[in-house]
Amino acid sequence: MVARVTRVLPPNDTLVRNASVAATELIRDAIIEGRLEPGRRLKEEELARELGISRTPVREALLVLQAEDLVVATPNRGATVRIHDAKDLQEQYELRALLEGLATRRAAERITKDEVELLRESCGRFDELSPDEDLRGVVRENLFFHHTILSVSASDRLTALVRKVIELPLVYNSYRWYSGDQMGISAHYHRQITKALADRDADRAELVMKEHLFEARDVLVAHVEAIQAGRA
């Protein structure tokens, strides 16, 4: 059963929004928030039943998510939530650090006082969150922080690369296994990045963003390696 995916759409919403777009968003959210875990089979019939729509928009949604690297299709098994191994994660985080480091450098050269204030407010909200109590809130606040910097960087191409190729398969996973100390470290990095941006210190902003992402990489890779060792 996939009941955990269910989120009933208001009738007016279904009239306005294309069914396949709505299905894509619902399934993507379930994957990002961990309700559909890596390796989980995604059966069109079950998803269609739980979402209250036909199989066609679900099939289209799975194709979109496959292009986003969240879903993988294999012969005789169908679609499953993509599993990343430790080596894959290591490589992708290194790429993400380069790209998002550049975005943060660009943001330091363009950011306004109002945008700095948005980041400071995000830091305050992030400080109050705990993965054990509100994992969805942690994920969304973290995404808001990073999306804001990408927006300020004013590069559509750079933003698309970070979001589509790197961010979606990775950013949501780490916080599932963060301790209180690790959450504190992540919050500290957010504040330091915000300070560097407020000071328009492009060198430091880029450096701290890279350190932040490498810290997140180490937490996630260590966890995945432990899982792989257990399976072996």
PDB file of C-alpha atoms in Angstrom:
ATOM      1  CA  MET A   1       0.000   0.000   0.000  1.00  0.00           C
ATOM      2  CA  VAL A   2       1.082   3.585  -0.604  1.00  0.00           C
ATOM      3  CA  ALA A   3      -1.398   5.379   1.627  1.00  0.00           C
ATOM      4  CA  ARG A   4       1.361   7.597   2.998  1.00  0.00           C
ATOM      5  CA  VAL A   5       1.518   9.354  -0.353  1.00  0.00           C
ATOM      6  CA  THR A   6      -2.074  10.491  -0.199  1.00  0.00           C
ATOM      7  CA  ARG A   7      -2.892  14.159  -0.064  1.00  0.00           C
ATOM      8  CA  VAL A   8      -6.410  14.953  -1.190  1.00  0.00           C
ATOM      9  CA  LEU A   9      -6.535  17.824  -3.665  1.00  0.00           C
ATOM     10  CA  PRO A  10      -9.399  20.334  -3.363  1.00  0.00           C
ATOM     11  CA  PRO A  11     -11.902  20.043  -6.215  1.00  0.00           C
ATOM     12  CA  ASN A  12     -11.017  23.494  -7.566  1.00  0.00           C
ATOM     13  CA  ASP A  13      -7.351  22.524  -7.645  1.00  0.00           C
ATOM     14  CA  THR A  14      -8.011  19.527  -9.866  1.00  0.00           C
ATOM     15  CA  LEU A  15      -9.892  21.743 -12.315  1.00  0.00           C
ATOM     16  CA  VAL A  16      -7.039  24.218 -12.559  1.00  0.00           C
ATOM     17  CA  ARG A  17      -3.998  21.966 -12.457  1.00  0.00           C
ATOM     18  CA  ASN A  18      -3.094  19.292 -14.923  1.00  0.00           C
ATOM     19  CA  ALA A  19      -3.455  15.853 -13.350  1.00  0.00           C
ATOM     20  CA  SER A  20       0.006  14.685 -14.353  1.00  0.00           C
ATOM     21  CA  VAL A  21       1.612  17.815 -12.876  1.00  0.00           C
ATOM     22  CA  ALA A  22      -0.305  17.291  -9.642  1.00  0.00           C
ATOM     23  CA  ALA A  23       0.717  13.621  -9.524  1.00  0.00           C
ATOM     24  CA  THR A  24       4.354  14.544 -10.152  1.00  0.00           C
ATOM     25  CA  GLU A  25       4.349  16.993  -7.248  1.00  0.00           C
ATOM     26  CA  LEU A  26       2.664  14.559  -4.875  1.00  0.00           C
ATOM     27  CA  ILE A  27       5.002  11.667  -5.641  1.00  0.00           C
ATOM     28  CA  ARG A  28       8.069  13.940  -5.642  1.00  0.00           C
ATOM     29  CA  ASP A  29       7.114  15.294  -2.201  1.00  0.00           C
ATOM     30  CA  ALA A  30       6.658  11.765  -0.862  1.00  0.00           C
ATOM     31  CA  ILE A  31      10.145  10.795  -2.083  1.00  0.00           C
ATOM     32  CA  ILE A  32      11.827  13.980  -0.871  1.00  0.00           C
ATOM     33  CA  GLU A  33      10.215  13.702   2.546  1.00  0.00           C
ATOM     34  CA  GLY A  34      11.128  10.031   2.914  1.00  0.00           C
ATOM     35  CA  ARG A  35       7.610   8.605   2.825  1.00  0.00           C
ATOM     36  CA  LEU A  36       8.626   6.641  -0.262  1.00  0.00           C
ATOM     37  CA  GLU A  37      12.029   5.273   0.662  1.00  0.00           C
ATOM     38  CA  PRO A  38      14.919   4.382  -1.707  1.00  0.00           C
ATOM     39  CA  GLY A  39      14.273   1.070  -3.441  1.00  0.00           C
ATOM     40  CA  ARG A  40      10.482   1.287  -3.003  1.00  0.00           C
ATOM     41  CA  ARG A  41       8.485  -0.030  -5.977  1.00  0.00           C
ATOM     42  CA  LEU A  42       6.129   2.507  -7.490  1.00  0.00           C
ATOM     43  CA  LYS A  43       3.117   0.663  -8.885  1.00  0.00           C
ATOM     44  CA  GLU A  44       1.022   2.753 -11.233  1.00  0.00           C
ATOM     45  CA  GLU A  45      -2.268   1.129 -10.238  1.00  0.00           C
ATOM     46  CA  GLU A  46      -1.719   1.631  -6.508  1.00  0.00           C
ATOM     47  CA  LEU A  47      -0.520   5.220  -6.911  1.00  0.00           C
ATOM     48  CA  ALA A  48      -3.482   6.041  -9.161  1.00  0.00           C
ATOM     49  CA  ARG A  49      -5.912   4.575  -6.635  1.00  0.00           C
ATOM     50  CA  GLU A  50      -4.391   6.423  -3.689  1.00  0.00           C
ATOM     51  CA  LEU A  51      -4.257   9.730  -5.591  1.00  0.00           C
ATOM     52  CA  GLY A  52      -7.745   9.331  -6.988  1.00  0.00           C
ATOM     53  CA  ILE A  53      -6.710   9.708 -10.635  1.00  0.00           C
ATOM     54  CA  SER A  54      -6.250   7.474 -13.694  1.00  0.00           C
ATOM     55  CA  ARG A  55      -3.056   5.569 -14.451  1.00  0.00           C
ATOM     56  CA  THR A  56      -2.083   7.766 -17.424  1.00  0.00           C
ATOM     57  CA  PRO A  57      -1.072  10.880 -15.421  1.00  0.00           C
ATOM     58  CA  VAL A  58       0.732   8.641 -12.916  1.00  0.00           C
ATOM     59  CA  ARG A  59       2.693   7.060 -15.772  1.00  0.00           C
ATOM     60  CA  GLU A  60       3.585  10.540 -17.077  1.00  0.00           C
ATOM     61  CA  ALA A  61       4.606  11.639 -13.584  1.00  0.00           C
ATOM     62  CA  LEU A  62       6.957   8.694 -13.190  1.00  0.00           C
ATOM     63  CA  LEU A  63       8.620   9.575 -16.497  1.00  0.00           C
ATOM     64  CA  VAL A  64       9.216  13.134 -15.256  1.00  0.00           C
ATOM     65  CA  LEU A  65      10.652  11.868 -11.976  1.00  0.00           C
ATOM     66  CA  GLN A  66      12.847   9.456 -13.899  1.00  0.00           C
ATOM     67  CA  ALA A  67      14.270  12.413 -15.838  1.00  0.00           C
ATOM     68  CA  GLU A  68      14.895  14.160 -12.506  1.00  0.00           C
ATOM     69  CA  ASP A  69      16.879  11.123 -11.305  1.00  0.00           C
ATOM     70  CA  LEU A  70      14.499  10.443  -8.436  1.00  0.00           C
ATOM     71  CA  VAL A  71      13.033   7.318 -10.027  1.00  0.00           C
ATOM     72  CA  VAL A  72      14.647   4.519 -12.020  1.00  0.00           C
ATOM     73  CA  ALA A  73      12.891   2.078 -14.368  1.00  0.00           C
ATOM     74  CA  THR A  74      14.231  -1.467 -14.686  1.00  0.00           C
ATOM     75  CA  PRO A  75      13.054  -4.351 -16.914  1.00  0.00           C
ATOM     76  CA  ASN A  76      10.581  -6.754 -15.269  1.00  0.00           C
ATOM     77  CA  ARG A  77      10.387  -4.608 -12.123  1.00  0.00           C
ATOM     78  CA  GLY A  78       9.014  -1.278 -13.255  1.00  0.00           C
ATOM     79  CA  ALA A  79       9.690   2.008 -11.506  1.00  0.00           C
ATOM     80  CA  THR A  80      11.398   2.259  -8.127  1.00  0.00           C
ATOM     81  CA  VAL A  81      12.696   5.106  -5.992  1.00  0.00           C
ATOM     82  CA  ARG A  82      16.325   5.515  -6.962  1.00  0.00           C
ATOM     83  CA  ILE A  83      19.033   4.203  -4.627  1.00  0.00           C
ATOM     84  CA  HIS A  84      22.358   6.067  -4.558  1.00  0.00           C
ATOM     85  CA  ASP A  85      25.428   4.172  -3.395  1.00  0.00           C
ATOM     86  CA  ALA A  86      28.232   5.782  -1.379  1.00  0.00           C
ATOM     87  CA  LYS A  87      30.514   6.310  -4.382  1.00  0.00           C
ATOM     88  CA  ASP A  88      27.730   7.960  -6.369  1.00  0.00           C
ATOM     89  CA  LEU A  89      26.848  10.256  -3.472  1.00  0.00           C
ATOM     90  CA  GLN A  90      30.481  11.217  -2.932  1.00  0.00           C
ATOM     91  CA  GLU A  91      30.865  12.260  -6.557  1.00  0.00           C
ATOM     92  CA  GLN A  92      27.581  14.127  -6.745  1.00  0.00           C
ATOM     93  CA  TYR A  93      28.235  16.097  -3.576  1.00  0.00           C
ATOM     94  CA  GLU A  94      31.607  17.183  -4.960  1.00  0.00           C
ATOM     95  CA  LEU A  95      29.851  18.429  -8.092  1.00  0.00           C
ATOM     96  CA  ARG A  96      27.181  20.116  -6.029  1.00  0.00           C
ATOM     97  CA  ALA A  97      29.790  21.894  -3.898  1.00  0.00           C
ATOM     98  CA  LEU A  98      31.395  23.355  -7.011  1.00  0.00           C
ATOM     99  CA  LEU A  99      28.099  24.497  -8.506  1.00  0.00           C
ATOM    100  CA  GLU A 100      26.446  25.811  -5.359  1.00  0.00           C
ATOM    101  CA  GLY A 101      29.713  27.359  -4.216  1.00  0.00           C
ATOM    102  CA  LEU A 102      29.711  29.355  -7.449  1.00  0.00           C
ATOM    103  CA  ALA A 103      26.063  30.295  -6.944  1.00  0.00           C
ATOM    104  CA  THR A 104      26.853  31.569  -3.450  1.00  0.00           C
ATOM    105  CA  ARG A 105      29.769  33.629  -4.792  1.00  0.00           C
ATOM    106  CA  ARG A 106      27.451  35.200  -7.346  1.00  0.00           C
ATOM    107  CA  ALA A 107      24.838  35.834  -4.672  1.00  0.00           C
ATOM    108  CA  ALA A 108      27.373  37.717  -2.535  1.00  0.00           C
ATOM    109  CA  GLU A 109      27.832  40.186  -5.378  1.00  0.00           C
ATOM    110  CA  ARG A 110      24.088  40.763  -5.862  1.00  0.00           C
ATOM    111  CA  ILE A 111      22.271  40.268  -2.573  1.00  0.00           C
ATOM    112  CA  THR A 112      20.048  43.012  -1.129  1.00  0.00           C
ATOM    113  CA  LYS A 113      19.321  43.828   2.510  1.00  0.00           C
ATOM    114  CA  ASP A 114      15.828  42.384   2.167  1.00  0.00           C
ATOM    115  CA  GLU A 115      17.239  39.115   0.821  1.00  0.00           C
ATOM    116  CA  VAL A 116      19.748  38.939   3.669  1.00  0.00           C
ATOM    117  CA  GLU A 117      16.847  39.367   6.062  1.00  0.00           C
ATOM    118  CA  LEU A 118      15.015  36.454   4.413  1.00  0.00           C
ATOM    119  CA  LEU A 119      18.047  34.253   5.067  1.00  0.00           C
ATOM    120  CA  ARG A 120      18.325  35.431   8.681  1.00  0.00           C
ATOM    121  CA  GLU A 121      14.671  34.629   9.264  1.00  0.00           C
ATOM    122  CA  SER A 122      15.234  31.199   7.738  1.00  0.00           C
ATOM    123  CA  CYS A 123      18.160  30.623  10.111  1.00  0.00           C
ATOM    124  CA  GLY A 124      15.897  31.475  13.039  1.00  0.00           C
ATOM    125  CA  ARG A 125      13.224  29.028  11.932  1.00  0.00           C
ATOM    126  CA  PHE A 126      15.823  26.321  11.241  1.00  0.00           C
ATOM    127  CA  ASP A 127      17.189  26.657  14.791  1.00  0.00           C
ATOM    128  CA  GLU A 128      13.768  25.699  16.169  1.00  0.00           C
ATOM    129  CA  LEU A 129      13.356  22.529  14.113  1.00  0.00           C
ATOM    130  CA  SER A 130      14.234  18.917  14.890  1.00  0.00           C
ATOM    131  CA  PRO A 131      14.275  15.978  12.424  1.00  0.00           C
ATOM    132  CA  ASP A 132      12.722  13.728  15.062  1.00  0.00           C
ATOM    133  CA  GLU A 133       9.765  16.047  15.582  1.00  0.00           C
ATOM    134  CA  ASP A 134       9.299  17.611  12.138  1.00  0.00           C
ATOM    135  CA  LEU A 135      11.453  16.109   9.393  1.00  0.00           C
ATOM    136  CA  ARG A 136       9.285  17.664   6.699  1.00  0.00           C
ATOM    137  CA  GLY A 137       9.780  21.096   8.252  1.00  0.00           C
ATOM    138  CA  VAL A 138      13.564  20.625   8.400  1.00  0.00           C
ATOM    139  CA  VAL A 139      13.709  19.556   4.753  1.00  0.00           C
ATOM    140  CA  ARG A 140      11.545  22.428   3.566  1.00  0.00           C
ATOM    141  CA  GLU A 141      13.369  25.083   5.565  1.00  0.00           C
ATOM    142  CA  ASN A 142      16.711  23.817   4.315  1.00  0.00           C
ATOM    143  CA  LEU A 143      15.408  23.910   0.749  1.00  0.00           C
ATOM    144  CA  PHE A 144      14.097  27.441   1.285  1.00  0.00           C
ATOM    145  CA  PHE A 145      17.542  28.606   2.460  1.00  0.00           C
ATOM    146  CA  HIS A 146      19.385  27.077  -0.481  1.00  0.00           C
ATOM    147  CA  HIS A 147      16.720  28.059  -3.027  1.00  0.00           C
ATOM    148  CA  THR A 148      16.900  31.669  -1.860  1.00  0.00           C
ATOM    149  CA  ILE A 149      20.639  31.794  -2.491  1.00  0.00           C
ATOM    150  CA  LEU A 150      20.180  30.191  -5.905  1.00  0.00           C
ATOM    151  CA  SER A 151      17.536  32.779  -6.748  1.00  0.00           C
ATOM    152  CA  VAL A 152      19.805  35.635  -5.676  1.00  0.00           C
ATOM    153  CA  SER A 153      22.617  34.230  -7.828  1.00  0.00           C
ATOM    154  CA  ALA A 154      20.493  35.247 -10.846  1.00  0.00           C
ATOM    155  CA  SER A 155      21.606  32.388 -13.086  1.00  0.00           C
ATOM    156  CA  ASP A 156      18.813  30.255 -14.495  1.00  0.00           C
ATOM    157  CA  ARG A 157      21.252  27.720 -15.899  1.00  0.00           C
ATOM    158  CA  LEU A 158      23.172  27.341 -12.645  1.00  0.00           C
ATOM    159  CA  THR A 159      19.941  27.051 -10.685  1.00  0.00           C
ATOM    160  CA  ALA A 160      18.609  24.376 -13.023  1.00  0.00           C
ATOM    161  CA  LEU A 161      21.811  22.342 -12.738  1.00  0.00           C
ATOM    162  CA  VAL A 162      21.812  22.432  -8.942  1.00  0.00           C
ATOM    163  CA  ARG A 163      18.130  21.602  -8.588  1.00  0.00           C
ATOM    164  CA  LYS A 164      17.633  19.009 -11.310  1.00  0.00           C
ATOM    165  CA  VAL A 165      20.937  17.177 -11.403  1.00  0.00           C
ATOM    166  CA  ILE A 166      22.150  17.342  -7.835  1.00  0.00           C
ATOM    167  CA  GLU A 167      19.829  18.784  -5.247  1.00  0.00           C
ATOM    168  CA  LEU A 168      16.692  16.687  -5.618  1.00  0.00           C
ATOM    169  CA  PRO A 169      18.360  13.276  -5.217  1.00  0.00           C
ATOM    170  CA  LEU A 170      20.530  14.380  -2.319  1.00  0.00           C
ATOM    171  CA  VAL A 171      19.562  17.304  -0.165  1.00  0.00           C
ATOM    172  CA  TYR A 172      16.562  15.660   1.496  1.00  0.00           C
ATOM    173  CA  ASN A 173      18.302  12.489   2.648  1.00  0.00           C
ATOM    174  CA  SER A 174      20.908  13.731   5.118  1.00  0.00           C
ATOM    175  CA  TYR A 175      18.638  15.096   7.826  1.00  0.00           C
ATOM    176  CA  ARG A 176      17.008  11.712   8.438  1.00  0.00           C
ATOM    177  CA  TRP A 177      20.139  10.641  10.324  1.00  0.00           C
ATOM    178  CA  TYR A 178      21.333  13.905  11.890  1.00  0.00           C
ATOM    179  CA  SER A 179      22.017  13.983  15.613  1.00  0.00           C
ATOM    180  CA  GLY A 180      21.321  17.089  17.661  1.00  0.00           C
ATOM    181  CA  ASP A 181      24.980  18.092  17.382  1.00  0.00           C
ATOM    182  CA  GLN A 182      24.943  17.642  13.614  1.00  0.00           C
ATOM    183  CA  MET A 183      21.820  19.786  13.337  1.00  0.00           C
ATOM    184  CA  GLY A 184      23.631  22.439  15.354  1.00  0.00           C
ATOM    185  CA  ILE A 185      26.589  22.316  12.978  1.00  0.00           C
ATOM    186  CA  SER A 186      24.306  22.666   9.960  1.00  0.00           C
ATOM    187  CA  ALA A 187      22.521  25.628  11.564  1.00  0.00           C
ATOM    188  CA  HIS A 188      25.916  27.217  12.312  1.00  0.00           C
ATOM    189  CA  TYR A 189      26.905  26.929   8.647  1.00  0.00           C
ATOM    190  CA  HIS A 190      23.652  28.588   7.579  1.00  0.00           C
ATOM    191  CA  ARG A 191      24.362  31.531   9.872  1.00  0.00           C
ATOM    192  CA  GLN A 192      27.966  31.834   8.694  1.00  0.00           C
ATOM    193  CA  ILE A 193      26.907  31.751   5.034  1.00  0.00           C
ATOM    194  CA  THR A 194      24.318  34.437   5.747  1.00  0.00           C
ATOM    195  CA  LYS A 195      26.924  36.615   7.474  1.00  0.00           C
ATOM    196  CA  ALA A 196      29.365  36.281   4.573  1.00  0.00           C
ATOM    197  CA  LEU A 197      26.617  37.216   2.145  1.00  0.00           C
ATOM    198  CA  ALA A 198      25.593  40.198   4.270  1.00  0.00           C
ATOM    199  CA  ASP A 199      29.243  41.326   4.279  1.00  0.00           C
ATOM    200  CA  ARG A 200      29.408  40.758   0.500  1.00  0.00           C
ATOM    201  CA  ASP A 201      32.452  38.599   1.111  1.00  0.00           C
ATOM    202  CA  ALA A 202      32.283  36.389  -1.987  1.00  0.00           C
ATOM    203  CA  ASP A 203      35.404  34.361  -1.173  1.00  0.00           C
ATOM    204  CA  ARG A 204      34.214  33.421   2.311  1.00  0.00           C
ATOM    205  CA  ALA A 205      30.627  32.824   1.195  1.00  0.00           C
ATOM    206  CA  GLU A 206      31.793  30.314  -1.410  1.00  0.00           C
ATOM    207  CA  LEU A 207      34.211  28.639   1.000  1.00  0.00           C
ATOM    208  CA  VAL A 208      31.678  28.214   3.813  1.00  0.00           C
ATOM    209  CA  MET A 209      29.020  26.876   1.439  1.00  0.00           C
ATOM    210  CA  LYS A 210      31.464  24.241   0.211  1.00  0.00           C
ATOM    211  CA  GLU A 211      32.398  23.296   3.792  1.00  0.00           C
ATOM    212  CA  HIS A 212      28.700  23.037   4.650  1.00  0.00           C
ATOM    213  CA  LEU A 213      28.030  20.682   1.741  1.00  0.00           C
ATOM    214  CA  PHE A 214      31.075  18.526   2.477  1.00  0.00           C
ATOM    215  CA  GLU A 215      29.881  18.173   6.081  1.00  0.00           C
ATOM    216  CA  ALA A 216      26.470  17.037   4.800  1.00  0.00           C
ATOM    217  CA  ARG A 217      28.195  14.675   2.370  1.00  0.00           C
ATOM    218  CA  ASP A 218      30.191  13.031   5.145  1.00  0.00           C
ATOM    219  CA  VAL A 219      27.079  12.362   7.251  1.00  0.00           C
ATOM    220  CA  LEU A 220      25.134  10.844   4.375  1.00  0.00           C
ATOM    221  CA  VAL A 221      28.003   8.836   2.878  1.00  0.00           C
ATOM    222  CA  ALA A 222      28.892   7.357   6.274  1.00  0.00           C
ATOM    223  CA  HIS A 223      25.299   6.260   6.771  1.00  0.00           C
ATOM    224  CA  VAL A 224      25.011   4.734   3.297  1.00  0.00           C
ATOM    225  CA  GLU A 225      28.341   2.934   3.720  1.00  0.00           C
ATOM    226  CA  ALA A 226      27.077   1.441   6.977  1.00  0.00           C
ATOM    227  CA  ILE A 227      23.926   0.212   5.214  1.00  0.00           C
ATOM    228  CA  GLN A 228      25.983  -1.287   2.387  1.00  0.00           C
ATOM    229  CA  ALA A 229      28.299  -3.016   4.862  1.00  0.00           C
ATOM    230  CA  GLY A 230      25.291  -4.463   6.678  1.00  0.00           C
ATOM    231  CA  ARG A 231      23.862  -5.837   3.433  1.00  0.00           C
ATOM    232  CA  ALA A 232      27.226  -7.341   2.524  1.00  0.00           C
TER     233      ALA A 232
END
